[in-house]
Every structure is written in C-alpha cells, then in structure tokens.
Amino acid sequence: MTIDRARVTRRGFLGLGAAAGIITLTACGSDSDGDSGSSSSGGGKLVMTVWGGETDKTAYQKRIDLLVKKYPDISITLQLIPSETYEQKVQTMIAGGSGPDIMQVAENVNVYSSKNQLSPLDDLAKGAGIDLEQRFGPIGSLYSYKDKVYAIPDRSGAMIVYYNKTLFAAKGIQPPTADWTWDTTLSAFKELTVPGKQWGFAGAGWWAQWWSLAYQNGGKIIDDSGKPAANSDPVIEAVQWAGDLVNKHGVVPTQKQFADFGADVGGDGAFAQGKIAVNATGFWAISGLLKSNIEWDIAPLWRGKQQAVTAFGSGLAVSRTAKNPEAALKAIEFLTAPDAQKVIIETGQDVPANLDVQKSDAFLKPTWMTKPVDMDVFGESSSFIYRAPFIPEWNEMQKAFENGLNNVWIGKEDARTALNAIQKRLETIIKPAG
Amino acid sequence: MTNLAEAAPARAGAAPERTPARPAALRKRRRREALWFYLFASPWIIGFLVFLFGPMVASIYLSLTDWDSFTTPNFVGLDNYRQLLTDDPVFWIALKNTIYYSAVSVPLGLLLGLWLANLLNKQVRARKLFRTLIYLPTLVPLVAAAMVFKMVLAPSGPLNDVLGLAGIPGPTWLLDPTWVKPSLILLSVWGVGSATVLLLAAMKGIPRELYEAAEVDGASPTRQFWSITVPQLTPIIFFNLVMGLIGAFQVFSQVYVLTRGQTQAPEEASITLVPFLFDQAFAFYHMGYASAISWLLFLVILGFTLIAFRTARKWVFYETEVK
C-alpha cells in the first residue's frame, strides 16, 4: 500500500511537473539575452522568421535570393513558422536567447516593442536610405510605438469585398461600390438572401470587419488618449447593425448554419461554395477562388458616415538582439524596394506594401490571374484605411472582444450591454501608454 | 560521490558478524553495485533535475513575479495568487468547468471501461477483433479525433441526424453553453480503450479457483461479478481513477480543438484550467501569472489525489495485504 501510494503520488507530481516544466523551460536561457546564438561574426549572417505556408515560403525565399545576389556579403536563413504557432515560437526563441535578427510582425508589433525587444528604426531607416512616407504612403509609420517606428511595412492590403457575380446578376443588382451606404448594402443583402439556402453576406463578426463599421460610423476602439472606448455610441451602433444582419434580418448565416457548412468553414469557404453573395476579407482569398467554379469579382468596402476599412499586412522588424542591425536594415531596405516587392505579387502571395509596385502593371495584371479581377480595388481602398490601435495588449483585447461579443452575434444580448461589459474588462487590461 | 564512499563503509561495518571472512571484497562489490545503480539511474535523475525539478523550482519563483517572458522579472510577492483567487472571474469559471469535466468524464470512463472489459472477457467470437477495435481509437491522434468530432457534432451533423430519427431534436452541441461540456466528455470517452485493456488484463489474472469455489457455493454470475471480479480489480480501478483524474484536470487539446476556430464555442462554458494557463502564458505574455495558475492547478490535483488515496483504504483490495 505505502509503496503504491508513493508511486502514484510521484506520478501525479511528475505529471504536474511536466505542465509546470512547459511553462518554465523557456526561463532557462532568458538571462543570456545579450548573445543571440543566431548570428556569428560581424558579417551579414541573419536569421529571419516569417509565418505562413508554402506560398509564403516560396515568396520570401525568392526575395532573399534576389537580395543575396545583390549583396553577397549578406546571408539570410529563412525560418518559416506556421501562423498559429508563430507568436509562441518567436517568444520561446527570444526568451531562450536565440531570437531572430529580422522578424515579421503585424498587429502584435507592440507586444514586442513595448517589452523592449525591437530596435527603433527611425535612424537606421534614414541610414539605409528609406523614406517611409514616400515608399509606403500613410502606412509608413503604421508600426510605431510612442512616436518611434519599430517595423518597416512589407505587405499591406485593405480588406475588400468579394461578390458573387452570378447571384448579383440574377437579382439585377449593380456591383457594390465604395459609395454604398449601410442602407444600400442592407437592402442588397436582403434581396440576395434566400432563407435557409443562400445568404447576402458572410458576416462582420471578425474584428477586422466590425471595426471597419465602427470607424465608418465615426467611432474609435481606443481613443486618442489611449483609453478604451468600446462602449461609445458609434461603436455600439456599428456592432448592433452587424448583429442585426444575423439575428434581425437573417441575411448572414447564424453560427449554427456556419457549423453545418463543414468543420471550420467560415465566410471565405462558404463564399467559395457559392452559398454567400458577399464576403469581406483580405487578398488571400483570391488564389483559392481562382480554383472555384463561381463567378466573382472584388470591390472596395461600402461606407458609413465616412469611408473606413481595415488593412491587413505585416512589417519587418529588427530585434534588439540582432548582432548587426545595419546589415538587417540593409536587407529590409532591399526587401521592401520594388525589385523584391514585385515577387510578392508575382507569386500571388499578397499585396506588396511598396506603393510604386501597387501601381505597377505587375500588380494590376499579375501573370497568374486567370479571371478578370479588378485589382485597382486595392489602390482605391488604400486611401480609406483607418489607423487601427496596435496596443501592446492586442491579444488580450481581441480575446475580450471575441468572448464578449459572442452573445451579440447569437442574438442573446444587445450590443450596448455586451460592449459595456467589454469596456470594463478592457479598462483592467489596458494601461494607457504613459 | 562522497556520499557514496561514506555510505558504503558504514554498511560494510555492520556486516562483519555474518561474513567475517572477506569484508574487503564484499565492500568492493557493494560499492561497485552502488556505482552501477547510480549509473543506470542517472539518465532519469539527470532528466528529472534538469527538465523537471529545475523548471519547477524556477516556476515557483516566477509565479511570484510579473515576468512577461521577455524582460527582467519583477518580484511581486503573492500578488499573482491574490489576483487569481480574488480578482479573476475567469479562473473560477475555468476551475469550475474543469471539476465538472473531471467529475463526469473519469467515473464514466471507468464504468465504460469496466463494462467493455467484462464483455471482452467473455468467450465471444472474434474477440481479438473487438479488442483491437476498442483499443484502436486510443491510437488515433487526439487532434484528428477532435476534428472528426467537430463534424459529427455539427448542428445538422450525423449525431443529430440519428437523434432526429428517434424523434429527439438534437442540441447545437459545441455552440450551446449547456452542451459544450458534455460534448467534451463524449470525446474523452473515445479514449476508453486504454483503461479497458488494463482492466481486461487484470481480469484475466483473477484465479479461476475463486470462481469455481463461488459456483460450488451457488453464486450467480452477477454475484460473482460483484463479489469476485470487482474487488479483485480494485487496485487497477484505483490506478485508472488516479491517472484519469490527473489527466482530466490537465485536459487541453480537446478543449483547444473543439471550442476554438471559425465557429467558437461559448468560452465561459468551455474553458478549462490548462487552456486558460496557455492563453495567459503564450498569448497574453503573463508568464508569472501563468506559473501561479500552474501551481494552483498542482494543488488542486494534489488535493483530489489525496482524497482518492484516503478513501482508497476503504475500497481498494490488495491480496497480499493483511487485514
């Protein structure tokens, strides 16, 4: 009995130790922040982490090959990490003292910059001859924290509207334009809906979607003083409008209906199946839709009181532990210059952030494009992009919205109640930048 | 090594009475044996110290800091624990959900395991095939199984179709706050095969004589089951109970796969402690806070395991034990 007891408790102990171990293993090397194991002598041996899949890997590698051809003294090891685990992996690398030299960042950029993990790039960029304004337009300083730039834009495209041409033609509705108001939009959705069979719109439950509506309505998620403003009237109105699309007007499938489309089929998948007439999402849906049987095109997002649309994209940052920040910046300069940026569109990966490339024929008529798609839409939308608040607590804020708004999307709660609760939660999460 | 050297002569010193002839040779052999012992045990000892004990001690310290996994940790005393216990509703929700999940899935798994093992112990045709089929799900990677479950549990999925045939309107399972936990439990039952195999092996080990004697005394099969089979199996049931409890409290992948994704399950109803810990550590960068959660989870599991051991005296039967 005693032996058995000792054995089992020890196992229990071990099992738990393992759980604790996962958390703390990362602690082991945290003190060696100074020496990045990745880069050696003063030369240009750099490690670059990016997320994505095969297309992304090809695109980044091709650009790096171009870079190495031009600057033979620089060599870059590309580490592609699946999107879902990217943040954890990079976190572990940094905590373990072998962080990357160049890392891809997006909305979460200030998680790192606020924790002193990225080098401020203003001076370095000047040194490398990058004029952010001129090269990227209004998004040049998108990845900033406390007036310092921490990442150079690399990919950037507005959210756009995909619409099913067949369904629109059948109802005699003109293609959507940037001048559609919420009312025009709603009545079009209503016409395009066949209850239980076909829906006008895929929904606006994702932050990128309903935030666009909130900003269109004159709202802000985080106000100018850095405090959350989730329960301000314009935001509440926008969320209520998005919720009503599902629960009052029935022009958006309910969660239940989505779950019936298949495991993890969301708006993009349902649109490709031809069940949904309009879907608002990013550039990435194009390649999949080229293979689908439906007839479709793209358009800019409609407007509210004003134009506003979320931008998707990512930037390249230089980590604090990079041995040779100058070389890293030299590499980023080249990667965001036209020659390398063209590869982004040639491989069908994304919208290049470089404005010259966005306006070039390489982008407007990509070689791989097999359907007549109006690529001008990206350029048209770029002036509508609002500046989303990339706060250091980004992930927690998103989680609070996801959990808090769920009841609105399923019609159990009105937007005001839900957003009031979320606002309280956000106030404990977000410490205004001092 | 110094401990070894000291310990060996001391032991040898007690021995001379019995083997006065060759104390030196014996001492040498003992010492050699001890050396081999440590040599063979060393992979485990080193592994334990480096990969478990070290991190565990580190996590105790970290749980008292505000470490964000990047910058230098600041010592905050018991703040993390205080905040968890008094100021974080999600922790209590997660704890409640975890206890609910464990309290149902563990006994259910045991009962089903016992039932299946008993069936497999009968002289049925194609017994080996059934045994394989029952164990097979255990070999399917959990994430793959969870993906399949997601489809099966879809609002108009196969399960609800079957329920519909019987005239029962099925719930929306993963989307319904009341049904999301039962869905998770359903998935846990999927892995009942491993308990079944252990119980079956133990059943086969029960001496025939006991049953023969009972039959002579006129005991019915049911009586035999409750008075011989079950008591003889209690050590294995107990083992499965304890391991099951520990596993259930640490449930992660099922919750992660089934309740997150395009169609989200209501988090309040489905989050358990380890996913909560994971979020804090790897999504929100509150490593110190997450370490505190892991230690509270440790205490909870320890508590329930101790309860299991306390009550074990009353119902677990060891043949070698003298009562």
Short mmCIF file of N, CA and C in Angstrom, two decimals, chain B residues 135-220:
data_model
loop_
_atom_site.label_atom_id
_atom_site.label_comp_id
_atom_site.label_asym_id
_atom_site.label_seq_id
_atom_site.Cartn_x
_atom_site.Cartn_y
_atom_site.Cartn_z
N TYR B 135 -9.57 -0.74 -28.75
CA TYR B 135 -8.33 -0.04 -28.41
C TYR B 135 -7.93 0.96 -29.49
N LEU B 136 -8.36 0.69 -30.71
CA LEU B 136 -7.94 1.49 -31.85
C LEU B 136 -8.09 3.01 -31.68
N PRO B 137 -9.23 3.48 -31.17
CA PRO B 137 -9.40 4.94 -31.05
C PRO B 137 -8.30 5.60 -30.24
N THR B 138 -7.73 4.85 -29.28
CA THR B 138 -6.67 5.40 -28.46
C THR B 138 -5.45 5.75 -29.31
N LEU B 139 -5.32 5.05 -30.43
CA LEU B 139 -4.14 5.27 -31.27
C LEU B 139 -4.33 6.43 -32.24
N VAL B 140 -5.57 6.85 -32.43
CA VAL B 140 -5.81 7.97 -33.34
C VAL B 140 -5.36 9.25 -32.65
N PRO B 141 -4.54 10.05 -33.32
CA PRO B 141 -4.10 11.30 -32.67
C PRO B 141 -5.31 12.12 -32.22
N LEU B 142 -5.18 12.65 -31.02
CA LEU B 142 -6.31 13.33 -30.39
C LEU B 142 -6.86 14.46 -31.24
N VAL B 143 -5.96 15.19 -31.88
CA VAL B 143 -6.41 16.34 -32.65
C VAL B 143 -7.24 15.88 -33.85
N ALA B 144 -6.80 14.78 -34.46
CA ALA B 144 -7.56 14.24 -35.59
C ALA B 144 -8.94 13.80 -35.12
N ALA B 145 -8.97 13.10 -33.99
CA ALA B 145 -10.25 12.65 -33.44
C ALA B 145 -11.15 13.84 -33.15
N ALA B 146 -10.55 14.90 -32.61
CA ALA B 146 -11.34 16.08 -32.27
C ALA B 146 -11.92 16.73 -33.52
N MET B 147 -11.14 16.74 -34.60
CA MET B 147 -11.65 17.32 -35.84
C MET B 147 -12.87 16.54 -36.34
N VAL B 148 -12.75 15.21 -36.26
CA VAL B 148 -13.88 14.38 -36.69
C VAL B 148 -15.09 14.65 -35.80
N PHE B 149 -14.84 14.77 -34.50
CA PHE B 149 -15.93 15.04 -33.57
C PHE B 149 -16.63 16.35 -33.89
N LYS B 150 -15.82 17.30 -34.32
CA LYS B 150 -16.39 18.60 -34.66
C LYS B 150 -17.44 18.44 -35.77
N MET B 151 -17.12 17.57 -36.72
CA MET B 151 -18.07 17.35 -37.81
C MET B 151 -19.27 16.54 -37.33
N VAL B 152 -18.98 15.52 -36.52
CA VAL B 152 -20.08 14.69 -36.03
C VAL B 152 -21.04 15.51 -35.18
N LEU B 153 -20.48 16.46 -34.43
CA LEU B 153 -21.30 17.24 -33.51
C LEU B 153 -21.88 18.50 -34.14
N ALA B 154 -21.71 18.68 -35.44
CA ALA B 154 -22.28 19.85 -36.11
C ALA B 154 -23.79 19.87 -35.90
N PRO B 155 -24.37 21.07 -35.85
CA PRO B 155 -25.81 21.16 -35.55
C PRO B 155 -26.67 20.25 -36.43
N SER B 156 -26.31 20.11 -37.71
CA SER B 156 -27.06 19.15 -38.53
C SER B 156 -26.16 17.98 -38.91
N GLY B 157 -25.27 17.63 -38.00
CA GLY B 157 -24.32 16.55 -38.27
C GLY B 157 -24.93 15.19 -38.05
N PRO B 158 -24.13 14.15 -38.27
CA PRO B 158 -24.62 12.77 -38.17
C PRO B 158 -25.28 12.44 -36.84
N LEU B 159 -24.69 12.92 -35.74
CA LEU B 159 -25.23 12.58 -34.43
C LEU B 159 -26.65 13.10 -34.28
N ASN B 160 -26.85 14.36 -34.67
CA ASN B 160 -28.19 14.92 -34.55
C ASN B 160 -29.16 14.29 -35.55
N ASP B 161 -28.62 13.82 -36.69
CA ASP B 161 -29.47 13.09 -37.63
C ASP B 161 -30.03 11.84 -36.98
N VAL B 162 -29.11 11.12 -36.30
CA VAL B 162 -29.54 9.88 -35.63
C VAL B 162 -30.56 10.19 -34.54
N LEU B 163 -30.26 11.23 -33.76
CA LEU B 163 -31.20 11.63 -32.71
C LEU B 163 -32.54 12.01 -33.32
N GLY B 164 -32.47 12.64 -34.49
CA GLY B 164 -33.69 13.04 -35.18
C GLY B 164 -34.55 11.85 -35.56
N LEU B 165 -33.89 10.76 -35.96
CA LEU B 165 -34.62 9.54 -36.32
C LEU B 165 -35.43 9.05 -35.13
N ALA B 166 -34.84 9.25 -33.93
CA ALA B 166 -35.55 8.80 -32.73
C ALA B 166 -36.52 9.87 -32.24
N GLY B 167 -36.66 10.93 -33.01
CA GLY B 167 -37.61 11.97 -32.63
C GLY B 167 -37.09 12.96 -31.62
N ILE B 168 -35.76 12.94 -31.40
CA ILE B 168 -35.20 13.88 -30.43
C ILE B 168 -34.55 15.03 -31.19
N PRO B 169 -34.96 16.26 -30.94
CA PRO B 169 -34.27 17.38 -31.58
C PRO B 169 -32.93 17.60 -30.90
N GLY B 170 -31.85 17.33 -31.62
CA GLY B 170 -30.51 17.43 -31.02
C GLY B 170 -30.13 18.87 -30.73
N PRO B 171 -29.32 19.08 -29.70
CA PRO B 171 -28.86 20.44 -29.39
C PRO B 171 -27.76 20.86 -30.37
N THR B 172 -27.32 22.10 -30.27
CA THR B 172 -26.23 22.54 -31.14
C THR B 172 -24.87 22.20 -30.54
N TRP B 173 -24.83 21.23 -29.66
CA TRP B 173 -23.62 20.72 -29.03
C TRP B 173 -22.57 21.77 -28.71
N LEU B 174 -21.61 21.95 -29.63
CA LEU B 174 -20.45 22.78 -29.30
C LEU B 174 -20.79 24.27 -29.20
N LEU B 175 -21.92 24.67 -29.71
CA LEU B 175 -22.25 26.10 -29.66
C LEU B 175 -23.15 26.42 -28.48
N ASP B 176 -23.64 25.41 -27.81
CA ASP B 176 -24.60 25.60 -26.75
C ASP B 176 -23.91 25.51 -25.38
N PRO B 177 -24.03 26.57 -24.57
CA PRO B 177 -23.33 26.57 -23.28
C PRO B 177 -23.65 25.33 -22.42
N THR B 178 -24.85 24.81 -22.52
CA THR B 178 -25.19 23.65 -21.68
C THR B 178 -24.58 22.37 -22.23
N TRP B 179 -24.39 22.31 -23.52
CA TRP B 179 -23.99 21.04 -24.12
C TRP B 179 -22.53 20.95 -24.49
N VAL B 180 -21.79 22.06 -24.35
CA VAL B 180 -20.41 22.01 -24.81
C VAL B 180 -19.56 21.11 -23.90
N LYS B 181 -19.84 21.14 -22.60
CA LYS B 181 -19.06 20.27 -21.70
C LYS B 181 -19.39 18.80 -21.93
N PRO B 182 -20.70 18.44 -22.01
CA PRO B 182 -20.98 17.05 -22.36
C PRO B 182 -20.31 16.62 -23.67
N SER B 183 -20.19 17.54 -24.64
CA SER B 183 -19.50 17.18 -25.88
C SER B 183 -18.04 16.82 -25.61
N LEU B 184 -17.40 17.62 -24.76
CA LEU B 184 -16.00 17.35 -24.42
C LEU B 184 -15.89 16.01 -23.73
N ILE B 185 -16.85 15.72 -22.85
CA ILE B 185 -16.83 14.45 -22.12
C ILE B 185 -17.00 13.29 -23.09
N LEU B 186 -17.87 13.50 -24.06
CA LEU B 186 -18.09 12.48 -25.07
C LEU B 186 -16.77 12.12 -25.76
N LEU B 187 -16.00 13.17 -26.06
CA LEU B 187 -14.71 12.92 -26.71
C LEU B 187 -13.76 12.19 -25.78
N SER B 188 -13.85 12.47 -24.48
CA SER B 188 -12.94 11.80 -23.54
C SER B 188 -13.24 10.31 -23.49
N VAL B 189 -14.51 9.97 -23.65
CA VAL B 189 -14.91 8.56 -23.60
C VAL B 189 -14.33 7.79 -24.79
N TRP B 190 -14.09 8.52 -25.84
CA TRP B 190 -13.45 7.98 -27.05
C TRP B 190 -12.16 7.23 -26.69
N GLY B 191 -11.46 7.70 -25.67
CA GLY B 191 -10.17 7.09 -25.32
C GLY B 191 -10.28 6.05 -24.23
N VAL B 192 -11.44 5.44 -24.09
CA VAL B 192 -11.66 4.50 -23.00
C VAL B 192 -10.89 3.20 -23.21
N GLY B 193 -10.38 2.99 -24.42
CA GLY B 193 -9.69 1.75 -24.76
C GLY B 193 -8.52 1.41 -23.87
N SER B 194 -7.75 2.40 -23.46
CA SER B 194 -6.55 2.08 -22.67
C SER B 194 -6.94 1.55 -21.30
N ALA B 195 -7.97 2.14 -20.68
CA ALA B 195 -8.43 1.62 -19.39
C ALA B 195 -8.97 0.21 -19.57
N THR B 196 -9.69 0.00 -20.67
CA THR B 196 -10.27 -1.32 -20.93
C THR B 196 -9.19 -2.39 -20.99
N VAL B 197 -8.11 -2.09 -21.70
CA VAL B 197 -7.06 -3.08 -21.86
C VAL B 197 -6.43 -3.44 -20.51
N LEU B 198 -6.21 -2.43 -19.67
CA LEU B 198 -5.64 -2.69 -18.35
C LEU B 198 -6.58 -3.56 -17.52
N LEU B 199 -7.85 -3.18 -17.54
CA LEU B 199 -8.83 -3.92 -16.74
C LEU B 199 -8.97 -5.35 -17.24
N LEU B 200 -8.93 -5.49 -18.57
CA LEU B 200 -9.06 -6.83 -19.14
C LEU B 200 -7.89 -7.72 -18.71
N ALA B 201 -6.70 -7.14 -18.75
CA ALA B 201 -5.52 -7.91 -18.34
C ALA B 201 -5.66 -8.35 -16.89
N ALA B 202 -6.14 -7.43 -16.05
CA ALA B 202 -6.29 -7.76 -14.64
C ALA B 202 -7.37 -8.84 -14.46
N MET B 203 -8.42 -8.76 -15.25
CA MET B 203 -9.50 -9.75 -15.15
C MET B 203 -8.98 -11.14 -15.47
N LYS B 204 -8.12 -11.18 -16.48
CA LYS B 204 -7.57 -12.47 -16.88
C LYS B 204 -6.70 -13.04 -15.77
N GLY B 205 -6.17 -12.16 -14.92
CA GLY B 205 -5.27 -12.60 -13.88
C GLY B 205 -5.98 -13.10 -12.63
N ILE B 206 -7.29 -12.95 -12.57
CA ILE B 206 -8.01 -13.41 -11.38
C ILE B 206 -8.03 -14.94 -11.36
N PRO B 207 -7.60 -15.56 -10.26
CA PRO B 207 -7.50 -17.03 -10.20
C PRO B 207 -8.86 -17.69 -10.48
N ARG B 208 -8.86 -18.74 -11.29
CA ARG B 208 -10.07 -19.49 -11.63
C ARG B 208 -10.73 -20.06 -10.37
N GLU B 209 -9.87 -20.46 -9.42
CA GLU B 209 -10.39 -21.17 -8.25
C GLU B 209 -11.48 -20.36 -7.55
N LEU B 210 -11.27 -19.04 -7.53
CA LEU B 210 -12.24 -18.21 -6.83
C LEU B 210 -13.63 -18.39 -7.42
N TYR B 211 -13.67 -18.39 -8.77
CA TYR B 211 -14.97 -18.54 -9.42
C TYR B 211 -15.53 -19.94 -9.22
N GLU B 212 -14.61 -20.93 -9.30
CA GLU B 212 -15.06 -22.31 -9.11
C GLU B 212 -15.67 -22.48 -7.74
N ALA B 213 -14.98 -21.97 -6.75
CA ALA B 213 -15.48 -22.09 -5.38
C ALA B 213 -16.84 -21.40 -5.25
N ALA B 214 -16.96 -20.24 -5.88
CA ALA B 214 -18.21 -19.49 -5.80
C ALA B 214 -19.34 -20.26 -6.47
N GLU B 215 -18.98 -20.89 -7.59
CA GLU B 215 -20.01 -21.63 -8.31
C GLU B 215 -20.52 -22.80 -7.47
N VAL B 216 -19.55 -23.45 -6.81
CA VAL B 216 -19.93 -24.56 -5.93
C VAL B 216 -20.88 -24.06 -4.85
N ASP B 217 -20.61 -22.85 -4.37
CA ASP B 217 -21.47 -22.28 -3.34
C ASP B 217 -22.78 -21.76 -3.90
N GLY B 218 -22.94 -21.82 -5.23
CA GLY B 218 -24.19 -21.43 -5.85
C GLY B 218 -24.33 -19.95 -6.12
N ALA B 219 -23.18 -19.25 -6.32
CA ALA B 219 -23.27 -17.81 -6.59
C ALA B 219 -23.63 -17.59 -8.05
N SER B 220 -24.56 -16.67 -8.29
CA SER B 220 -24.96 -16.36 -9.66
C SER B 220 -23.85 -15.58 -10.35
#
